[in-house]
Amino acid sequence: MRRTALFDVHARLGASLTAFAGWTMPLRYGSDLAEHHTVRTAAGLFDLGHMGRIAVTGRNAAEFLDYALAGRISKVAVGRAKYTMLCHTTGGVLDDLVVYRLAADRFLVVANAANAPMVRAMLGEHANGFAVEIADAGGSLIAVQGPDAVAVLDDGDDLPYYGIRAATVAGHDVLLARTGYTGEDGFEIYCADADATDIWESLAAGGAKPCGLACRDTLRLEAGMPLYGHELTVRTTPFHAGLGRIVALDKPDFVGGAALRRAAADGTPAVLTGLITSGRRAPRAGHAVLDPVSGDRVGEVTSGAPSPTLGHPIAMAYVPPVFATPGTRLVVDVRGTREDAEVVALPFYRRSTT
């Protein structure tokens, strides 16, 4: 198992460690419920050193990413970022990505940890004919997330959402991005491995509390953010997940373009929707969604958990469009127990911006 530059810090803090995507990562430092509430009410600190970071540079870098990815990356301004996807020629999602434009001809592509080698390989396969270089970017990635993130950093209030710029944290040069995966305001800090411990300890001294992967999953679920391997797979297009808006269908040619245009025109047999239940047991990935009248299986839960913020179970599920209207009553088979469920709009939780 690979270790991030912060492994010794996690061990010293007594984190419960787990294997994740080929890495040894902190699952929790004590209570994942307490860590969840910390991010919603104050500031949480995450080690994201396992995420893939791929540098794409060269004269044709923007045109190449337009061709390889679903979005129109050439329209992204320097200092800004875009959420996009790498798709198969069938239109299925191979990974969801954040692409930062660091200069006119220099981009940073951030991939899910488990998919990073595949993403780099696929980008390489698509690069023929483009003047572009693709390389591992290396370094560490630390996130500070929550309403107190600006105060903890003592920086970043000027940075727009999905912006990135050079900054100094704990005396070290970093790239500071106002992005994240928790539904809260927050920042992601790209730094050298050698500086990661200093930066982590500085942010912890400023009030951010270490948080693990367990609470990261409940935070993103409350925020209605899809997770690769659950809501996003090669069997689903961005349109299935309600993310058709990220596909630049007006591009002249791009990988998966023909299939994605068909999906946009024809619609999809199943769409991602939110479910809430009131029972004690939460729906989990793989549980069947049933028509309450016929009892027929009409869909499947992709993610589910008790919501620490809302106080009741929540889930995301794929169901046919006819069952996806908010207010529709459905049933979820939770390990043999039928739980009444109601369709709700996503996200389940939206942070206050006042």
Short mmCIF file of C-alpha atoms in Angstrom, two decimals, residues 6-289:
data_model
loop_
_atom_site.label_atom_id
_atom_site.label_comp_id
_atom_site.label_asym_id
_atom_site.label_seq_id
_atom_site.Cartn_x
_atom_site.Cartn_y
_atom_site.Cartn_z
CA LEU A 6 1.37 12.81 5.89
CA PHE A 7 1.30 9.14 6.93
CA ASP A 8 3.49 9.69 10.02
CA VAL A 9 1.23 12.55 11.11
CA HIS A 10 -1.86 10.34 10.88
CA ALA A 11 -0.14 7.56 12.84
CA ARG A 12 0.96 10.00 15.54
CA LEU A 13 -2.61 11.33 15.84
CA GLY A 14 -3.93 7.78 16.33
CA ALA A 15 -6.02 7.69 13.18
CA SER A 16 -7.87 4.52 12.25
CA LEU A 17 -6.22 3.64 8.96
CA THR A 18 -7.77 1.82 6.03
CA ALA A 19 -6.78 0.62 2.59
CA PHE A 20 -8.32 2.81 -0.10
CA ALA A 21 -7.53 2.75 -3.82
CA GLY A 22 -4.07 1.32 -3.20
CA TRP A 23 -3.25 3.80 -0.43
CA THR A 24 -3.22 3.62 3.37
CA MET A 25 -5.50 6.48 4.40
CA PRO A 26 -7.07 7.77 7.64
CA LEU A 27 -10.67 6.58 8.00
CA ARG A 28 -11.31 8.59 11.15
CA TYR A 29 -9.36 10.06 14.06
CA GLY A 30 -12.04 9.36 16.65
CA SER A 31 -15.68 9.88 15.76
CA ASP A 32 -16.61 10.27 12.10
CA LEU A 33 -19.90 11.83 13.29
CA ALA A 34 -18.01 14.52 15.22
CA GLU A 35 -15.71 15.07 12.23
CA HIS A 36 -18.76 15.50 9.96
CA HIS A 37 -20.24 18.16 12.25
CA THR A 38 -16.85 19.90 12.50
CA VAL A 39 -16.85 20.45 8.73
CA ARG A 40 -20.45 21.71 8.77
CA THR A 41 -19.89 24.12 11.68
CA ALA A 42 -16.17 25.00 11.82
CA ALA A 43 -13.26 23.67 9.73
CA GLY A 44 -12.04 20.16 8.92
CA LEU A 45 -8.64 19.14 7.61
CA PHE A 46 -8.25 16.36 5.03
CA ASP A 47 -5.25 14.60 3.53
CA LEU A 48 -6.03 14.18 -0.18
CA GLY A 49 -2.52 13.13 -1.16
CA HIS A 50 -3.91 10.00 -2.77
CA MET A 51 -5.77 11.93 -5.48
CA GLY A 52 -4.28 11.80 -8.97
CA ARG A 53 -2.60 14.96 -10.27
CA ILE A 54 -1.68 15.09 -13.93
CA ALA A 55 0.13 17.99 -15.64
CA VAL A 56 -0.92 18.72 -19.23
CA THR A 57 1.27 21.27 -20.97
CA GLY A 58 2.13 22.39 -24.46
CA ARG A 59 1.08 24.55 -27.39
CA ASN A 60 -2.04 22.45 -28.07
CA ALA A 61 -2.91 21.67 -24.42
CA ALA A 62 -6.27 23.47 -24.45
CA GLU A 63 -7.35 22.03 -27.81
CA PHE A 64 -6.26 18.57 -26.70
CA LEU A 65 -8.33 18.71 -23.50
CA ASP A 66 -11.32 19.94 -25.53
CA TYR A 67 -10.99 16.77 -27.61
CA ALA A 68 -10.26 14.34 -24.77
CA LEU A 69 -12.81 15.55 -22.17
CA ALA A 70 -16.54 16.29 -22.11
CA GLY A 71 -16.25 20.01 -21.34
CA ARG A 72 -14.87 22.92 -23.35
CA ILE A 73 -11.65 23.42 -21.44
CA SER A 74 -10.29 26.06 -23.86
CA LYS A 75 -12.91 28.49 -22.49
CA VAL A 76 -11.58 28.21 -18.93
CA ALA A 77 -9.74 31.40 -17.95
CA VAL A 78 -6.27 31.29 -16.45
CA GLY A 79 -6.69 31.01 -12.68
CA ARG A 80 -10.02 29.19 -12.89
CA ALA A 81 -11.13 25.55 -12.84
CA LYS A 82 -13.82 23.39 -14.40
CA TYR A 83 -15.57 20.18 -13.32
CA THR A 84 -15.59 17.77 -16.25
CA MET A 85 -15.44 14.10 -17.19
CA LEU A 86 -13.33 11.67 -19.18
CA CYS A 87 -15.76 9.52 -21.16
CA HIS A 88 -15.51 6.32 -23.18
CA THR A 89 -16.46 6.35 -26.85
CA THR A 90 -19.76 4.81 -25.68
CA GLY A 91 -20.43 7.96 -23.64
CA GLY A 92 -19.93 6.11 -20.35
CA VAL A 93 -18.03 7.96 -17.62
CA LEU A 94 -14.45 6.78 -17.03
CA ASP A 95 -13.79 9.38 -14.32
CA ASP A 96 -14.93 12.77 -13.13
CA LEU A 97 -12.22 15.39 -12.95
CA VAL A 98 -11.39 18.93 -11.93
CA VAL A 99 -9.18 20.74 -14.45
CA TYR A 100 -7.32 23.89 -13.36
CA ARG A 101 -5.87 26.31 -15.92
CA LEU A 102 -2.57 27.52 -14.49
CA ALA A 103 -1.36 29.34 -17.65
CA ALA A 104 -2.44 29.62 -21.28
CA ASP A 105 -0.71 26.35 -22.12
CA ARG A 106 -0.52 24.68 -18.69
CA PHE A 107 -3.27 22.68 -16.95
CA LEU A 108 -3.56 20.52 -13.84
CA VAL A 109 -5.98 17.59 -14.11
CA VAL A 110 -7.12 16.09 -10.78
CA ALA A 111 -8.50 12.54 -10.94
CA ASN A 112 -9.95 10.09 -8.43
CA ALA A 113 -7.22 8.06 -6.74
CA ALA A 114 -8.32 4.66 -8.06
CA ASN A 115 -8.65 5.98 -11.61
CA ALA A 116 -5.52 8.13 -11.86
CA PRO A 117 -3.31 5.62 -13.76
CA MET A 118 -6.14 4.91 -16.21
CA VAL A 119 -6.85 8.63 -16.73
CA ARG A 120 -3.22 9.34 -17.53
CA ALA A 121 -3.07 6.37 -19.91
CA MET A 122 -6.27 7.39 -21.69
CA LEU A 123 -5.09 10.97 -22.07
CA GLY A 124 -1.90 9.59 -23.59
CA GLU A 125 -3.91 7.50 -26.06
CA HIS A 126 -5.91 10.52 -27.16
CA ALA A 127 -2.86 12.80 -27.56
CA ASN A 128 -1.76 11.74 -31.03
CA GLY A 129 -1.54 14.75 -33.32
CA PHE A 130 -1.46 17.30 -30.49
CA ALA A 131 1.64 19.22 -29.35
CA VAL A 132 1.17 18.32 -25.70
CA GLU A 133 3.08 16.72 -22.82
CA ILE A 134 1.37 14.65 -20.11
CA ALA A 135 3.12 13.90 -16.82
CA ASP A 136 2.44 13.10 -13.18
CA ALA A 137 2.40 16.40 -11.28
CA GLY A 138 3.40 14.87 -7.93
CA GLY A 139 3.30 16.66 -4.59
CA SER A 140 0.69 16.62 -1.83
CA LEU A 141 -2.87 17.86 -1.55
CA ILE A 142 -4.46 19.09 1.68
CA ALA A 143 -8.03 20.37 2.03
CA VAL A 144 -9.46 22.67 4.68
CA GLN A 145 -13.25 22.70 4.48
CA GLY A 146 -15.96 24.44 6.46
CA PRO A 147 -17.37 27.87 7.31
CA ASP A 148 -14.19 28.77 9.24
CA ALA A 149 -11.83 27.81 6.40
CA VAL A 150 -10.99 31.42 5.47
CA ALA A 151 -10.21 32.27 9.09
CA VAL A 152 -8.04 29.19 9.54
CA LEU A 153 -6.06 29.95 6.39
CA ASP A 154 -6.01 33.70 7.01
CA ASP A 155 -6.11 33.92 3.23
CA GLY A 156 -8.32 33.15 0.25
CA ASP A 157 -11.32 35.42 0.87
CA ASP A 158 -10.58 37.13 -2.47
CA LEU A 159 -10.47 33.84 -4.37
CA PRO A 160 -13.67 33.03 -6.32
CA TYR A 161 -15.29 29.59 -6.17
CA TYR A 162 -13.40 27.35 -8.59
CA GLY A 163 -10.48 29.79 -8.65
CA ILE A 164 -6.79 28.99 -8.13
CA ARG A 165 -3.70 31.13 -7.52
CA ALA A 166 -0.26 31.05 -5.99
CA ALA A 167 -0.15 31.60 -2.22
CA THR A 168 2.03 31.13 0.83
CA VAL A 169 0.89 28.83 3.63
CA ALA A 170 3.06 28.26 6.71
CA GLY A 171 5.90 29.94 4.84
CA HIS A 172 5.72 27.57 1.88
CA ASP A 173 4.81 28.34 -1.73
CA VAL A 174 1.60 26.54 -2.74
CA LEU A 175 -1.26 26.65 -5.20
CA LEU A 176 -4.45 27.60 -3.36
CA ALA A 177 -7.77 26.53 -4.94
CA ARG A 178 -11.27 27.35 -3.69
CA THR A 179 -12.70 23.94 -4.48
CA GLY A 180 -13.81 20.94 -2.47
CA TYR A 181 -16.13 17.98 -2.14
CA THR A 182 -18.06 18.58 1.06
CA GLY A 183 -20.74 21.14 0.17
CA GLU A 184 -18.99 23.74 2.34
CA ASP A 185 -16.78 26.69 1.54
CA GLY A 186 -13.21 25.54 1.56
CA PHE A 187 -9.82 25.30 -0.05
CA GLU A 188 -7.50 22.73 -1.52
CA ILE A 189 -3.77 23.33 -1.12
CA TYR A 190 -1.34 21.86 -3.66
CA CYS A 191 2.12 21.72 -2.12
CA ALA A 192 5.45 19.90 -2.18
CA ASP A 193 5.62 16.65 -0.23
CA ALA A 194 8.41 18.09 1.91
CA ASP A 195 6.13 20.96 3.03
CA ALA A 196 2.99 18.93 3.74
CA THR A 197 3.60 18.29 7.45
CA ASP A 198 4.41 21.96 8.18
CA ILE A 199 1.26 23.08 6.37
CA TRP A 200 -0.95 20.45 8.06
CA GLU A 201 0.32 21.36 11.53
CA SER A 202 -0.06 25.08 10.85
CA LEU A 203 -3.70 24.64 9.80
CA ALA A 204 -4.37 22.39 12.80
CA ALA A 205 -2.84 25.01 15.09
CA GLY A 206 -5.18 27.53 13.47
CA GLY A 207 -8.22 25.51 14.52
CA ALA A 208 -8.89 22.99 11.74
CA LYS A 209 -9.60 19.49 13.02
CA PRO A 210 -8.26 16.38 11.24
CA CYS A 211 -11.01 14.44 9.44
CA GLY A 212 -11.00 11.07 7.69
CA LEU A 213 -12.54 9.38 4.69
CA ALA A 214 -15.66 8.22 6.59
CA CYS A 215 -17.07 11.68 7.15
CA ARG A 216 -15.97 12.77 3.69
CA ASP A 217 -18.48 10.29 2.25
CA THR A 218 -21.44 11.49 4.34
CA LEU A 219 -20.56 15.11 3.59
CA ARG A 220 -20.52 14.59 -0.17
CA LEU A 221 -23.73 12.52 -0.01
CA GLU A 222 -25.58 15.31 1.84
CA ALA A 223 -24.28 17.72 -0.82
CA GLY A 224 -25.62 15.44 -3.59
CA MET A 225 -22.19 15.06 -5.16
CA PRO A 226 -21.73 11.89 -7.25
CA LEU A 227 -18.93 9.47 -6.44
CA TYR A 228 -17.16 7.44 -9.07
CA GLY A 229 -17.97 3.75 -8.71
CA HIS A 230 -21.35 4.59 -7.19
CA GLU A 231 -23.29 7.27 -9.10
CA LEU A 232 -20.79 7.44 -11.97
CA THR A 233 -19.56 4.39 -13.90
CA VAL A 234 -18.74 3.47 -17.46
CA ARG A 235 -22.36 2.23 -17.72
CA THR A 236 -23.73 5.71 -17.03
CA THR A 237 -23.37 8.89 -19.07
CA PRO A 238 -23.26 12.37 -17.52
CA PHE A 239 -26.95 12.67 -18.56
CA HIS A 240 -27.93 9.75 -16.30
CA ALA A 241 -26.45 11.63 -13.35
CA GLY A 242 -28.21 14.89 -14.19
CA LEU A 243 -24.91 16.42 -15.27
CA GLY A 244 -25.59 16.85 -18.97
CA ARG A 245 -24.86 20.54 -18.56
CA ILE A 246 -21.14 19.80 -18.32
CA VAL A 247 -21.07 18.23 -21.80
CA ALA A 248 -20.17 20.72 -24.53
CA LEU A 249 -22.31 19.21 -27.27
CA ASP A 250 -21.45 22.08 -29.62
CA LYS A 251 -17.81 21.02 -29.87
CA PRO A 252 -17.03 19.80 -33.41
CA ASP A 253 -15.37 16.56 -32.33
CA PHE A 254 -14.51 14.96 -29.01
CA VAL A 255 -14.15 11.51 -27.49
CA GLY A 256 -17.63 10.05 -26.89
CA GLY A 257 -19.27 12.95 -28.70
CA ALA A 258 -21.53 10.87 -30.98
CA ALA A 259 -22.81 8.70 -28.11
CA LEU A 260 -23.36 11.69 -25.83
CA ARG A 261 -25.33 13.53 -28.50
CA ARG A 262 -27.57 10.47 -28.83
CA ALA A 263 -28.03 10.32 -25.04
CA ALA A 264 -28.97 14.01 -25.00
CA ALA A 265 -31.49 13.56 -27.80
CA ASP A 266 -33.02 10.25 -26.74
CA GLY A 267 -33.02 10.66 -22.97
CA THR A 268 -31.87 8.00 -20.53
CA PRO A 269 -33.79 5.01 -19.12
CA ALA A 270 -32.83 5.93 -15.56
CA VAL A 271 -31.96 9.18 -13.80
CA LEU A 272 -30.26 9.95 -10.52
CA THR A 273 -32.61 11.10 -7.80
CA GLY A 274 -32.64 11.69 -4.06
CA LEU A 275 -34.57 9.55 -1.58
CA ILE A 276 -35.38 10.17 2.07
CA THR A 277 -36.67 7.55 4.47
CA SER A 278 -37.76 7.74 8.09
CA GLY A 279 -36.82 4.26 9.33
CA ARG A 280 -33.89 3.51 11.58
CA ARG A 281 -31.91 1.63 8.93
CA ALA A 282 -30.52 3.57 5.99
CA PRO A 283 -30.64 2.35 2.40
CA ARG A 284 -27.23 1.35 1.11
CA ALA A 285 -25.63 0.91 -2.31
CA GLY A 286 -27.19 -2.01 -4.17
CA HIS A 287 -30.52 -2.02 -2.33
CA ALA A 288 -33.52 -2.40 -4.62
CA VAL A 289 -35.97 0.45 -5.19
#
